[in-house]
PDB file of C-alpha atoms in Angstrom:
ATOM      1  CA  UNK A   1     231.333 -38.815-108.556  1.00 50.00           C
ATOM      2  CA  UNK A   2     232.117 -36.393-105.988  1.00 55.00           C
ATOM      3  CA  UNK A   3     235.409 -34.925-105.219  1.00 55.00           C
ATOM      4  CA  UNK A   4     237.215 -33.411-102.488  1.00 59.00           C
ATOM      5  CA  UNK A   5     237.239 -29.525-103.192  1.00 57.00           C
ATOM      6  CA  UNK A   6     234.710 -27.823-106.158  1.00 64.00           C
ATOM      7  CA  UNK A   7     235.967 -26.915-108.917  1.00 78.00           C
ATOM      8  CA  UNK A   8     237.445 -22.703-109.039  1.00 88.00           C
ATOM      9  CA  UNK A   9     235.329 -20.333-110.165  1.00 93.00           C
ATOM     10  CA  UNK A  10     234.941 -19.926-114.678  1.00 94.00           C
ATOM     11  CA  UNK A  11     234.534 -16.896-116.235  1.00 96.00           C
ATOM     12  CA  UNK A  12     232.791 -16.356-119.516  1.00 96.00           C
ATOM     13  CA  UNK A  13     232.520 -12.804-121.612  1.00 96.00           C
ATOM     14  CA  UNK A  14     229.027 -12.140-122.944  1.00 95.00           C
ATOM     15  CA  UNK A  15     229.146  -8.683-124.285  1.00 95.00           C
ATOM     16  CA  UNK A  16     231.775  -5.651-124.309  1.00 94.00           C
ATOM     17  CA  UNK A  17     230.174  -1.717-124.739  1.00 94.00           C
ATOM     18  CA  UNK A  18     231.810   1.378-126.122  1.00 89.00           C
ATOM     19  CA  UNK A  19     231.470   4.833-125.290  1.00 86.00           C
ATOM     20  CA  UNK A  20     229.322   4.773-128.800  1.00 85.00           C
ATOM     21  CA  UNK A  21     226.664   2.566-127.350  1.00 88.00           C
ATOM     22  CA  UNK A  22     227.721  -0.289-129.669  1.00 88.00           C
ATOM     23  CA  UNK A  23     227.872  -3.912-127.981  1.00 91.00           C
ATOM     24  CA  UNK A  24     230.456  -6.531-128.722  1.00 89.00           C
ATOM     25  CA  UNK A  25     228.814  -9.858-128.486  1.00 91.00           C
ATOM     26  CA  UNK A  26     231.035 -12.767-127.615  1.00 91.00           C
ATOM     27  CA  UNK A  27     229.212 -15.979-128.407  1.00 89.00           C
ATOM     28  CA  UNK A  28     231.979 -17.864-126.793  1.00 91.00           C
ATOM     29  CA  UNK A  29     234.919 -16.845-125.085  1.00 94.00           C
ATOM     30  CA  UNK A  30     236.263 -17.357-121.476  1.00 94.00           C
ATOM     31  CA  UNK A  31     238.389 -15.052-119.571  1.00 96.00           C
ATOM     32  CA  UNK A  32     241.082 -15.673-116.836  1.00 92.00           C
ATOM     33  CA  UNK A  33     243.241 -13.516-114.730  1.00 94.00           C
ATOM     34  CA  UNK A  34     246.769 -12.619-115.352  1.00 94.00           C
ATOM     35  CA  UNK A  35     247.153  -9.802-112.467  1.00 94.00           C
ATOM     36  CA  UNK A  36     245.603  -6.862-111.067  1.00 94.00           C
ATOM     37  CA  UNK A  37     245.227  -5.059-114.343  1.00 93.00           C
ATOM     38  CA  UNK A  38     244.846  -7.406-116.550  1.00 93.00           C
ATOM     39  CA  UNK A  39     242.250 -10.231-117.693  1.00 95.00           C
ATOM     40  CA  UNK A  40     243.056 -12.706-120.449  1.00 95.00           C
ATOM     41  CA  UNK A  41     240.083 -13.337-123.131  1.00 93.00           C
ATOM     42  CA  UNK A  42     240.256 -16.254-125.078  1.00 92.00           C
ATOM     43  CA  UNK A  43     237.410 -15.635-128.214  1.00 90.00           C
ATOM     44  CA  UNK A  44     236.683 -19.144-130.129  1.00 88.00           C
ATOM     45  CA  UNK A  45     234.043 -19.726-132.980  1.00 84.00           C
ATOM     46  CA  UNK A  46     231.106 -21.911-131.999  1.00 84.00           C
ATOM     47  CA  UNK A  47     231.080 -22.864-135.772  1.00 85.00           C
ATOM     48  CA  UNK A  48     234.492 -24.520-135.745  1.00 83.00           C
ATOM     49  CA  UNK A  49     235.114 -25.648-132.177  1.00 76.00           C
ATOM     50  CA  UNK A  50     238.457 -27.060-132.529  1.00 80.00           C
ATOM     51  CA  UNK A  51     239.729 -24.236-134.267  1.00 80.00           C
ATOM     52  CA  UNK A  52     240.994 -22.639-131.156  1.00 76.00           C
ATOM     53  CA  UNK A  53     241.406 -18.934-130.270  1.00 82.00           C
ATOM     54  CA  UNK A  54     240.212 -16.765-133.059  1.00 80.00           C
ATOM     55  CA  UNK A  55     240.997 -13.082-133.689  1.00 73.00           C
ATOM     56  CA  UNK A  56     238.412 -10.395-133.878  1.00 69.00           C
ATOM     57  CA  UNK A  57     239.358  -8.405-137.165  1.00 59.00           C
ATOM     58  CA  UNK A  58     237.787  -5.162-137.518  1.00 53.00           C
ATOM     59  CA  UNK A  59     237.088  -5.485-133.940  1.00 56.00           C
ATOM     60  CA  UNK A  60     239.875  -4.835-131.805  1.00 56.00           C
ATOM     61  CA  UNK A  61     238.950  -0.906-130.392  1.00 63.00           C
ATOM     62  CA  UNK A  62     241.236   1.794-129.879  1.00 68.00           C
ATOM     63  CA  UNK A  63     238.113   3.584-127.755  1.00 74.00           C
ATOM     64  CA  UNK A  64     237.183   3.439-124.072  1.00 85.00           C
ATOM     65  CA  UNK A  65     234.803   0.955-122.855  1.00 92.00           C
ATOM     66  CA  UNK A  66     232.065   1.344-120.458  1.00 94.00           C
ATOM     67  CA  UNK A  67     230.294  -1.605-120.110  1.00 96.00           C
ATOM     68  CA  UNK A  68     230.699  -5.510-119.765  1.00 97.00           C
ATOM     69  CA  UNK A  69     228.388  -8.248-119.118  1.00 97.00           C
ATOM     70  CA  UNK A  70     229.992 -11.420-118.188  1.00 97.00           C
ATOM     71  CA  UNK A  71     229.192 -14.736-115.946  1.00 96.00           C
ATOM     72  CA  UNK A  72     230.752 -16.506-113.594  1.00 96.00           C
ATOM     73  CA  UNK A  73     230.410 -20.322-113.007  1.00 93.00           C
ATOM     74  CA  UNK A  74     231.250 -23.012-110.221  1.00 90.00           C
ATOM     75  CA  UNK A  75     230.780 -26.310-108.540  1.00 83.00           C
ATOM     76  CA  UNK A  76     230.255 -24.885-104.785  1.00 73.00           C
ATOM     77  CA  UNK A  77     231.117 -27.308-101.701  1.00 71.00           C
ATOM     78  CA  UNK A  78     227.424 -29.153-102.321  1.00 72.00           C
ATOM     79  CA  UNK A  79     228.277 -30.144-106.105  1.00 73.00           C
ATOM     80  CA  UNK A  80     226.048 -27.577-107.127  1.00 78.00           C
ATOM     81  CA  UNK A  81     226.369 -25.849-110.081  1.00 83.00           C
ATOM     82  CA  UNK A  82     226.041 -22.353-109.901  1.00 87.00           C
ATOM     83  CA  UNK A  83     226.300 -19.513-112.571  1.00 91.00           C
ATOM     84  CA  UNK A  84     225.578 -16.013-111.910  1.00 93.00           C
ATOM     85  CA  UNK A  85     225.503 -13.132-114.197  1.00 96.00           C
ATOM     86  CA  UNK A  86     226.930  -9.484-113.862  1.00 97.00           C
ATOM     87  CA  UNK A  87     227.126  -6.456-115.644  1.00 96.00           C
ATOM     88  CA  UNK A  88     229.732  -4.006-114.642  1.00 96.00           C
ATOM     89  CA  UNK A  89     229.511  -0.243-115.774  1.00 95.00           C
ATOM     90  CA  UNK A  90     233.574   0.828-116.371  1.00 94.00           C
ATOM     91  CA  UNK A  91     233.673   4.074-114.599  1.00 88.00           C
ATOM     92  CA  UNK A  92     237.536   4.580-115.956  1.00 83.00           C
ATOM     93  CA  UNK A  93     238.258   5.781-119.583  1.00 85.00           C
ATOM     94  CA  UNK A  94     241.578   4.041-119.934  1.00 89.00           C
ATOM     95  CA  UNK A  95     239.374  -0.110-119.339  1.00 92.00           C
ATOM     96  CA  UNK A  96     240.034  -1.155-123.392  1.00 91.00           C
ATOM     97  CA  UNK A  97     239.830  -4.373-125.042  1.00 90.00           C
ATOM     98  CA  UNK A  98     243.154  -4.659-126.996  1.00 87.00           C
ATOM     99  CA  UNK A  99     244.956  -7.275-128.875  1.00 84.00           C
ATOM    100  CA  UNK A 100     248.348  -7.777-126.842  1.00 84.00           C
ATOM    101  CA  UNK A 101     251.290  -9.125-128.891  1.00 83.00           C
ATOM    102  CA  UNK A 102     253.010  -9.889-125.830  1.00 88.00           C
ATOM    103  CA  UNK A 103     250.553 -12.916-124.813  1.00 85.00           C
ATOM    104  CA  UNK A 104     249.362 -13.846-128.528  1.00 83.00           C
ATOM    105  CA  UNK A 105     246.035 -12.844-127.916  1.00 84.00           C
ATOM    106  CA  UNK A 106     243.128 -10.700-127.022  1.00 89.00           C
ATOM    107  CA  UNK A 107     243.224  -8.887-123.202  1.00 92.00           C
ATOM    108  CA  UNK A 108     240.707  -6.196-121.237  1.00 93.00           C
ATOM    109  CA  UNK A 109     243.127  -3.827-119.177  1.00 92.00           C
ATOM    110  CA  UNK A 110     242.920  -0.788-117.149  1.00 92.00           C
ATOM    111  CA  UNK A 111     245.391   1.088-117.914  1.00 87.00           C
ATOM    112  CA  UNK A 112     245.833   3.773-115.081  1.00 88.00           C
ATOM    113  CA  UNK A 113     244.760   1.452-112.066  1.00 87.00           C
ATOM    114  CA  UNK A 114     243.005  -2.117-111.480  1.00 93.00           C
ATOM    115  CA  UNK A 115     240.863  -4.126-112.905  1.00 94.00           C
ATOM    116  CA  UNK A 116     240.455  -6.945-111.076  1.00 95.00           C
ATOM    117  CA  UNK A 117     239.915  -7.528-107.230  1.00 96.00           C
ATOM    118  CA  UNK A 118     239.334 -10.850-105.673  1.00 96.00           C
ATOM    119  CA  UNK A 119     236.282 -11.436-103.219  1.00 96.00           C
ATOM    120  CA  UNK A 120     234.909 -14.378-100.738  1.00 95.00           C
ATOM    121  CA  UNK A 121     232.987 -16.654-102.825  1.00 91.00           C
ATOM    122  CA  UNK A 122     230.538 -16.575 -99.881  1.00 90.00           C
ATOM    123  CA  UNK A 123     230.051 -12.740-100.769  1.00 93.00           C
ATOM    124  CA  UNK A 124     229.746 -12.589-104.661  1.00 93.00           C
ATOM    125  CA  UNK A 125     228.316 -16.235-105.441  1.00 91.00           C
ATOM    126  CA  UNK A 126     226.467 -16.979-102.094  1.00 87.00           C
ATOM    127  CA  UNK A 127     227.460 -20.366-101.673  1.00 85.00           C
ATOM    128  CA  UNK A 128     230.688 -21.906 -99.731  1.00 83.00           C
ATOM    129  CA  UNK A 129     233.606 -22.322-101.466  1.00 84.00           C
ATOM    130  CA  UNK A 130     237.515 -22.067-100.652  1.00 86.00           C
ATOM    131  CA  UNK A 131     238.049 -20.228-103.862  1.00 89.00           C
ATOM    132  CA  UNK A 132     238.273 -16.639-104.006  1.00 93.00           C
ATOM    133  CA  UNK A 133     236.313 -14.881-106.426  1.00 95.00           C
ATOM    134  CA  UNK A 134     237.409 -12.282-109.227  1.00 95.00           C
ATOM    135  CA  UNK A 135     234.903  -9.278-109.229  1.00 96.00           C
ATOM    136  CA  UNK A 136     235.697  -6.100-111.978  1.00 95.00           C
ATOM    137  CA  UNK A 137     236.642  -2.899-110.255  1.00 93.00           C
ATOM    138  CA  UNK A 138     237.763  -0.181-112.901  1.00 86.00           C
TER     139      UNK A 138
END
């Protein structure tokens, strides 16, 4: 069944790196945008689906990160499904992944300028859609 506009671009966390060299792996967790500075991560256990949102105990790092590898998925104007992968070196000390009491949950902010910058889709995914995409900048 086809519709009239794709769907907007997904975003999916695959691993988080600290200034240690240790990765993070996030078996399954999606991220969305709250503003310039500031990107939402929503962690759930593959074991127990319908568990919802999980928190990472032990986890939750009080160091600079300088790394993340994460995907982005869409239906372009064809119905295609497309997924692309990225990894993003942080070049700013103040990116962390935090737990945020304010929003119940688990967040990856830059601290001291933005995170986040929006891009044609036509430029990151290379396919047409009307939704921009959300590229990291920090």
């Amino acid at each position: 069944m086809k519709s009239q506009l794709p769907k907007p671009p997904r975003y999916y966390l695959g691993f988080l790196m600290v200034q240690s060299g240790q990765e993070i792996r996030f078996p399954d967790a999606i991220m969305y945008p709250m503003s310039e500075k500031l990107m939402r991560v929503v962690v759930r256990d593959p074991q127990e689906p319908l568990d919802g949102e999980i928190a990472i105990r032990g986890k939750i790092l009080d160091q600079p990160l300088t790394h993340i590898q994460y995907a982005i998925a869409l239906l372009d104007k064809d119905e295609e499904y497309r997924i692309e992968l990225f990894n993003h070196p942080f070049e700013r000390e103040t990116t962390r992944f935090r737990y945020d009491k304010s929003v119940k949950g688990h967040v990856l902010e830059c601290e001291d300028g933005d995170l986040l910058k929006t891009y044609p889709c036509e430029e990151v995914m290379k396919c047409r859609s009307p939704y921009p995409v959300i590229q990291f900048i920090s």
